[in-house]
Each structure stands twice: as structure tokens, then as C-alpha cells.
Coordinates of C-alpha atoms in Angstrom, one line a residue:
M1 CA 0.0 0.0 0.0
M2 CA 1.4 3.4 -1.0
K3 CA 1.9 5.5 2.1
L4 CA 1.1 8.9 0.9
A5 CA 0.1 11.2 3.8
V6 CA -2.4 13.9 2.8
A7 CA -2.6 17.3 4.4
I8 CA -6.1 17.7 5.7
S9 CA -7.6 21.2 6.0
A10 CA -11.1 20.4 7.1
G11 CA -12.3 18.9 10.4
G12 CA -14.6 15.9 10.3
L13 CA -16.6 13.1 11.4
V14 CA -16.6 5.0 8.0
L15 CA -18.1 0.8 7.2
A16 CA -18.1 -0.7 3.9
G17 CA -20.6 -3.3 2.8
C18 CA -22.1 -4.6 -0.4
G19 CA -25.4 -4.9 -1.3
G20 CA -29.3 -6.6 -4.0
G21 CA -30.8 -5.3 -7.2
T22 CA -32.3 -1.9 -7.1
S23 CA -31.2 1.4 -5.8
K24 CA -32.7 4.4 -4.0
E25 CA -31.9 7.7 -5.6
S26 CA -32.2 11.4 -4.8
S27 CA -30.8 14.5 -6.6
S28 CA -30.4 18.2 -5.8
S29 CA -28.8 21.2 -7.4
A30 CA -29.6 23.9 -4.8
A31 CA -26.9 24.5 -2.2
N32 CA -27.9 25.8 1.2
P33 CA -25.0 28.0 2.5
S34 CA -26.5 28.3 5.9
A35 CA -26.2 24.5 6.4
S36 CA -22.5 24.8 7.3
G37 CA -22.3 28.5 8.1
S38 CA -20.4 29.1 4.8
S39 CA -21.1 32.0 2.5
A40 CA -22.5 31.4 -0.9
P41 CA -19.9 30.3 -3.5
S42 CA -18.5 33.3 -5.4
A43 CA -18.6 31.5 -8.8
A44 CA -20.5 28.6 -10.4
T45 CA -18.7 25.3 -11.0
D46 CA -19.1 22.8 -13.8
V47 CA -18.4 20.0 -11.3
K48 CA -21.4 17.7 -10.9
V49 CA -21.1 15.0 -8.3
G50 CA -22.7 11.6 -8.2
M51 CA -22.5 9.7 -4.9
A52 CA -23.0 5.9 -4.9
Y53 CA -23.5 4.8 -1.3
D54 CA -23.0 1.4 0.2
V55 CA -25.8 -0.6 1.8
G56 CA -27.6 1.6 4.4
G57 CA -26.9 4.9 2.6
R58 CA -27.7 8.1 4.5
G59 CA -28.9 7.3 8.0
D60 CA -26.6 4.5 8.8
Q61 CA -25.1 6.6 11.7
S62 CA -21.7 5.5 10.5
F63 CA -19.7 5.1 7.3
N64 CA -22.3 6.3 4.7
D65 CA -23.4 9.2 6.9
A66 CA -19.7 10.4 7.1
A67 CA -19.4 10.4 3.4
A68 CA -22.7 12.3 3.1
A69 CA -21.4 14.9 5.5
G70 CA -18.4 15.5 3.3
L71 CA -20.6 15.8 0.2
D72 CA -23.0 18.2 2.0
K73 CA -20.1 20.5 3.1
A74 CA -18.7 20.6 -0.5
K75 CA -22.2 21.1 -1.9
S76 CA -22.9 24.0 0.4
E77 CA -19.6 25.8 -0.2
F78 CA -19.2 25.2 -3.9
G79 CA -22.8 25.2 -5.1
L80 CA -22.5 21.6 -6.5
E81 CA -25.2 19.8 -8.3
T82 CA -25.4 16.3 -6.8
K83 CA -27.2 13.0 -7.2
E84 CA -27.2 10.1 -4.7
A85 CA -27.9 6.4 -5.1
T86 CA -27.8 3.6 -2.5
A87 CA -26.9 -0.1 -2.8
V88 CA -29.3 -2.7 -1.7
N89 CA -28.4 -5.9 0.2
G90 CA -27.5 -8.8 -2.0
E91 CA -27.1 -7.0 -5.3
N92 CA -24.7 -8.3 -7.9
E93 CA -21.8 -6.7 -9.7
A94 CA -24.0 -5.7 -12.7
A95 CA -26.2 -3.6 -10.4
R96 CA -23.2 -1.7 -9.1
E97 CA -22.0 -1.1 -12.7
E98 CA -25.4 0.0 -13.7
R99 CA -25.6 2.5 -10.9
L100 CA -22.3 4.1 -11.9
N101 CA -23.1 4.1 -15.6
Q102 CA -26.4 5.9 -14.9
L103 CA -24.5 8.6 -13.1
V104 CA -22.1 8.9 -16.0
E105 CA -25.0 9.0 -18.5
A106 CA -26.7 11.7 -16.5
G107 CA -23.6 13.9 -17.0
Y108 CA -22.0 13.7 -13.5
T109 CA -18.4 14.7 -13.9
N110 CA -17.1 13.3 -10.6
I111 CA -18.4 10.1 -9.1
V112 CA -17.7 8.9 -5.6
A113 CA -18.2 5.3 -4.7
V114 CA -18.6 4.6 -1.0
G115 CA -17.0 1.3 -0.1
F116 CA -14.7 -1.4 -1.4
A117 CA -17.6 -3.4 -2.8
Y118 CA -17.5 -1.0 -5.8
A119 CA -13.8 -1.8 -6.6
A120 CA -14.4 -3.9 -9.8
S121 CA -17.2 -1.7 -11.1
V122 CA -15.3 1.5 -10.5
G123 CA -12.3 0.1 -12.4
K124 CA -14.4 -1.0 -15.3
V125 CA -16.6 2.1 -15.6
A126 CA -13.7 4.5 -15.1
K127 CA -11.7 2.8 -17.9
E128 CA -14.7 3.1 -20.2
N129 CA -15.2 6.8 -19.4
P130 CA -11.7 8.4 -19.2
D131 CA -13.1 11.9 -19.2
V132 CA -15.1 11.3 -16.0
H133 CA -13.3 11.4 -12.6
F134 CA -13.9 8.8 -9.9
A135 CA -13.1 8.3 -6.3
I136 CA -13.5 5.1 -4.3
I137 CA -13.4 4.9 -0.5
D138 CA -11.7 2.0 1.2
D139 CA -10.1 0.4 -1.8
A140 CA -6.5 0.5 -3.1
S141 CA -6.6 -2.7 -5.1
D142 CA -5.6 -3.1 -8.8
A143 CA -9.3 -3.7 -9.5
S144 CA -10.2 0.0 -9.1
K145 CA -6.9 1.5 -10.2
G146 CA -7.0 3.9 -13.0
D147 CA -5.6 7.2 -14.3
N148 CA -8.9 8.9 -13.4
V149 CA -9.5 7.2 -10.1
A150 CA -8.6 8.5 -6.6
Q151 CA -8.4 5.7 -4.1
L152 CA -9.2 7.2 -0.7
T153 CA -8.0 4.8 2.1
F154 CA -7.4 5.0 5.8
A155 CA -5.0 3.6 8.4
E156 CA -7.9 2.0 10.3
Q157 CA -5.4 -0.1 12.3
E158 CA -3.8 3.0 13.8
G159 CA -7.0 4.5 15.1
S160 CA -8.1 1.0 16.3
F161 CA -4.9 0.6 18.2
L162 CA -5.8 3.7 20.3
V163 CA -9.3 2.5 21.1
G164 CA -7.9 -0.9 21.9
A165 CA -5.6 0.7 24.4
A166 CA -8.5 2.7 25.8
A167 CA -10.5 -0.6 26.2
A168 CA -7.6 -2.2 28.1
L169 CA -7.3 0.8 30.3
K170 CA -11.0 1.1 31.1
T171 CA -12.0 -2.6 31.5
K172 CA -12.7 -3.8 35.0
E173 CA -12.7 -7.5 33.9
D174 CA -9.5 -7.6 31.7
H175 CA -11.9 -9.1 29.2
I176 CA -13.0 -7.2 26.0
G177 CA -14.6 -8.0 22.6
F178 CA -14.6 -7.1 18.9
V179 CA -17.5 -7.5 16.5
G180 CA -16.7 -7.2 12.8
G181 CA -19.3 -6.9 10.1
V182 CA -17.9 -9.1 7.4
N183 CA -14.6 -11.0 7.5
V184 CA -12.7 -9.1 4.8
P185 CA -9.2 -7.7 4.8
L186 CA -10.5 -4.2 5.5
I187 CA -12.3 -5.1 8.7
V188 CA -9.4 -7.4 9.8
K189 CA -7.3 -4.1 9.9
F190 CA -9.7 -2.9 12.6
Q191 CA -9.4 -6.1 14.6
A192 CA -5.6 -6.2 14.2
G193 CA -5.1 -2.7 15.5
Y194 CA -7.6 -3.1 18.3
E195 CA -6.0 -6.2 19.7
A196 CA -2.5 -4.8 19.3
G197 CA -3.4 -1.7 21.3
A198 CA -5.1 -3.7 24.0
K199 CA -2.2 -6.0 24.4
E200 CA 0.3 -3.1 24.4
V201 CA -1.4 -2.1 27.7
N202 CA -2.1 -5.6 29.0
P203 CA -0.4 -8.6 27.2
K204 CA -2.7 -11.0 29.2
I205 CA -6.0 -9.4 28.4
K206 CA -8.7 -11.7 27.1
I207 CA -10.2 -10.6 23.7
D208 CA -13.3 -12.2 22.1
S209 CA -13.8 -11.7 18.4
T210 CA -16.4 -12.6 15.8
Y211 CA -17.6 -11.6 12.4
L212 CA -21.3 -11.4 11.6
T213 CA -21.0 -12.8 8.0
Q214 CA -18.5 -14.1 5.6
P215 CA -18.2 -12.9 2.0
P216 CA -20.0 -12.9 -0.4
D217 CA -22.7 -12.2 2.2
F218 CA -22.2 -8.6 3.1
S219 CA -25.4 -8.3 5.2
G220 CA -23.2 -8.1 8.3
F221 CA -22.8 -4.4 7.7
G222 CA -26.6 -3.7 8.0
D223 CA -28.1 -6.2 10.5
P224 CA -28.5 -4.7 14.0
A225 CA -30.1 -7.9 15.2
K226 CA -27.0 -9.9 14.4
G227 CA -24.8 -7.3 16.0
K228 CA -26.9 -7.5 19.2
T229 CA -26.8 -11.3 19.3
A230 CA -23.0 -11.4 18.8
A231 CA -22.4 -8.7 21.5
E232 CA -24.8 -10.3 24.0
G233 CA -22.7 -13.5 23.9
M234 CA -19.6 -11.5 24.7
Y235 CA -21.1 -9.6 27.6
Q236 CA -22.7 -12.8 29.0
G237 CA -19.3 -14.5 28.7
G238 CA -17.6 -11.8 30.9
A239 CA -16.5 -9.1 28.5
D240 CA -17.4 -5.6 29.7
I241 CA -16.3 -3.6 26.6
V242 CA -17.1 -4.4 23.0
Y243 CA -15.7 -2.6 19.9
H244 CA -17.6 -2.9 16.7
A245 CA -16.5 -2.4 13.1
A246 CA -19.8 -3.4 11.6
G247 CA -21.5 -0.3 10.1
G248 CA -25.3 -0.3 10.8
S249 CA -25.0 -3.5 12.7
G250 CA -23.3 -1.6 15.4
A251 CA -26.6 -0.3 16.6
G252 CA -27.3 -3.8 18.0
V253 CA -24.0 -3.8 19.8
F254 CA -24.9 -0.7 21.6
T255 CA -28.3 -2.1 22.6
A256 CA -26.6 -5.2 23.9
A257 CA -24.2 -3.1 26.0
K258 CA -27.1 -1.1 27.4
D259 CA -29.0 -4.2 28.4
A260 CA -25.9 -5.8 29.9
G261 CA -24.7 -2.7 31.8
G262 CA -21.6 -2.8 29.8
M263 CA -19.6 -0.4 27.7
A264 CA -19.1 -0.1 23.9
I265 CA -16.8 1.5 21.4
G266 CA -18.1 3.0 18.2
V267 CA -16.6 3.4 14.8
D268 CA -16.2 5.8 11.9
S269 CA -18.1 8.7 13.3
D270 CA -18.3 9.9 16.9
Q271 CA -21.2 7.6 17.7
A272 CA -21.8 9.1 21.1
K273 CA -23.3 11.9 19.0
T274 CA -24.9 9.9 16.2
A275 CA -26.3 6.7 17.7
E276 CA -29.8 6.5 19.1
E277 CA -30.0 8.8 22.1
A278 CA -31.0 5.9 24.5
V279 CA -27.7 4.1 24.0
R280 CA -25.2 7.0 23.7
D281 CA -24.3 6.8 27.4
V282 CA -22.6 3.3 26.9
I283 CA -20.3 4.6 24.2
I284 CA -17.0 5.4 25.9
T285 CA -15.2 6.4 22.7
S286 CA -15.3 5.9 18.9
M287 CA -12.6 5.2 16.4
I288 CA -12.9 8.2 14.2
K289 CA -12.4 7.6 10.5
K290 CA -12.7 10.9 8.7
V291 CA -14.5 9.8 5.5
D292 CA -16.1 13.2 5.4
V293 CA -12.7 14.9 5.3
A294 CA -11.5 12.6 2.5
V295 CA -14.7 13.3 0.4
Y296 CA -14.6 17.0 1.0
D297 CA -10.8 17.1 0.2
Y298 CA -11.3 15.3 -3.0
L299 CA -14.2 17.5 -4.1
S300 CA -12.5 20.7 -3.2
K301 CA -9.6 19.7 -5.5
A302 CA -12.0 18.7 -8.2
V303 CA -13.7 22.2 -8.1
N304 CA -10.2 23.7 -8.4
G305 CA -9.6 21.7 -11.6
S306 CA -7.2 19.2 -10.0
A307 CA -9.1 16.1 -9.2
P308 CA -6.5 13.7 -7.7
A309 CA -5.8 10.1 -8.8
G310 CA -3.9 7.2 -7.2
N311 CA -3.9 6.0 -3.6
I312 CA -4.2 8.6 -0.9
V313 CA -3.8 7.3 2.7
Y314 CA -5.4 9.2 5.6
D315 CA -3.5 8.0 8.7
L316 CA -2.8 9.4 12.2
K317 CA -0.1 11.7 10.9
A318 CA -2.5 13.2 8.4
D319 CA -5.3 13.4 11.1
G320 CA -7.3 11.0 9.0
V321 CA -8.1 8.6 11.9
G322 CA -8.3 9.1 15.7
Y323 CA -10.6 8.7 18.7
S324 CA -13.4 10.7 20.2
T325 CA -13.7 12.0 23.8
T326 CA -17.4 13.0 23.8
G327 CA -19.0 12.6 27.2
D328 CA -15.6 12.6 29.0
K329 CA -15.9 8.9 29.7
L330 CA -12.2 8.1 29.2
G331 CA -10.8 10.4 31.8
A332 CA -7.7 12.7 31.6
D333 CA -5.3 9.9 32.7
V334 CA -6.4 7.6 29.9
I335 CA -6.4 10.3 27.3
A336 CA -2.8 11.2 28.3
K337 CA -1.7 7.7 27.7
L338 CA -3.5 7.5 24.4
E339 CA -1.8 10.7 23.2
D340 CA 1.5 9.2 24.1
Y341 CA 0.8 6.1 22.1
K342 CA -0.4 8.3 19.2
A343 CA 2.9 10.3 19.2
K344 CA 4.9 7.0 19.2
I345 CA 2.9 5.7 16.2
I346 CA 3.3 8.9 14.3
A347 CA 7.1 8.9 15.1
G348 CA 7.4 5.2 13.9
E349 CA 8.3 4.0 17.4
I350 CA 5.2 1.7 17.4
K351 CA 4.4 -0.2 14.2
V352 CA 0.7 -1.2 14.2
P353 CA -0.1 -4.4 12.3
D354 CA -2.8 -4.4 9.7
T355 CA -3.4 -8.1 9.6
M356 CA -3.9 -10.9 12.2

């Protein structure tokens, strides 16, 4: 993986899934400057943005919502015309290709695909349409590579290391858990970092882990009932903190934590702000993956006539990943230790694994 750190100039709020046959679409061309407090754009832009969401789309309280936030900010600031489409559980490759082709045929100049499931379709459609610019989130494979494709990826293992250390510092049972949505290399990065961080604090800590589904079944990213069942087993088995990297299924993990009197760790966005209000108090931190920053960064460059291409990695050094402190549940002593770990990772003193 090409380690290109990107300078990030916007503050921000990330899970991938795949999805079945049809798509939900919406479009808009009117920007609302008051949405982000920005003034109206000084000049019109020819950039038209198509956003192809993963399963769950807007409202997943996680990965897709973070991408939507980046789109909304760019739309408000630059007066972009946008169109959105959302994947459905169980759809095949042809459906993803069709969604992208429909955006191309509708005249959208820059198309953002949210999630690694779009890799093959982005690679194919981009090659067939060299004058259209594409971005894909969470994939740096050869499948999506192209001269007109920006691969926006993250060092999820680094952010996960920090919340793993937080879990080990906050647990009262020396027993924690991890719930992954689908057992794919991307989500393994979350698990690898989380376990490495926890074991850095306590080499003897007990860590339960499970994945909700195996590919090609990607429903594990959008099934709160499965997330709840998996987390319930961990809490009943003695774990008192569970970290999820499961997109919309994480809502079930939070419900299980609430019912068990346990604690949970969110992902992608600061879920102590975005989850259902009834469960926010169990979320001690979230691994922040700034998908919104990546989307906004890409679109701002596109508006300036310099849409990037190639793999762009958002890591700790670039402030592309991190952890949240909403609710002050970590405590100053834990935060101080996490900041020390963060500095060591950035300096290269700690090498965080991205595989198990």
C-alpha cells in the first residue's frame, strides 16, 4: 500500500458493505449556504457530483453518513449539483456497474463510490469513461486502479490501536470484545489494530472476536439484530467492553451493551453523537475515520480543476483517523496515555499491524 500522507484542512466526522438489485436515488442542485455557516460560492462550478452509497446509505449513523457529511459540506460551499444512489443488500456486480453508468450518462463529472464493494465496477466504468473522474473509499486494489481514479483509504489499524488501548485501560474485567461486520481484509485491519493496542497495555487481556457474516454475504454491515446477538454473547461471557466495526449492525452492539450494563466503542463517526439517544451513554469512545474529510478534500480539489488520482492514505499523521472524547468517559489519565501512544505511532516507534 502506497503510504502517501495527505494534508487535511477540514475537520470531520466510515463501514463498507455490499449490497441486492435496485437502488434508492435522490438529486439536488440547490446548495444551502446556511447549512455549514459558509457564505455562498463566489462562482459557479461545472463539477457535478454523483455519490454511490454502500448498503444503508444516508442514515446508517456511521460510514455512509460520514461520506454524506463531506458531500454536504462541499455542496454548500461550492454550489455543486449532486445526485445520490444507494446499494441494496444482495445486489450483484451488474447492479453496481449500472448505478455508476447511470450517473455517467446523466452527466455527472465526478463520481464517488462509497465502499470497497465498488472496486471492480469503478475500475471498469472508469476505464470506459476516461473523461469522468472517480473516487472510491476504502479500496486501493488493482481492480479499481486507473488514471482517473482516486483511491481514498485510511490507516484504520492505527485508530483502532488507540481505542484498543482505551478498552484495556478502562475494562474492569480484563476481558473485552470485537465484532466485525464481514470477514474481509479491510475489517481485519480494525481487529488487528484493536488487539495490538489492548495487548500493548495488558499482554494477558482476554479478547473475544467474531464476524457477523462471511463474503459474499455482506449483510453483516446492515443487520443490527446480528450485531446485538453477537455482543450479547460476549457480555454474557464476561467481557465488559465491545468494539464494533460493523456499520449499521453496530446499533445492535450498543443495545446489547445497554442491556448488559456494559460499555461499547463506536466506529467511523463519533457515535456518542450519532447513535440512538437511548444508548449513547454506553459509548466510551469511537474510532474516528474521517471519511467526510476525504470526500470534501477530493471534491474541493475537483472544483479547483485538479481532481487527484492514485492511492491517498489518511493516517494518524494526516489526522485521518483518531478517537473521540465526547462525554468525558475516558478520563484525563487515559487520554494522556492514548496521546503518548499516538505520538509514538506517528514517530514510527510503534508499528501497528494491519493483519492478524
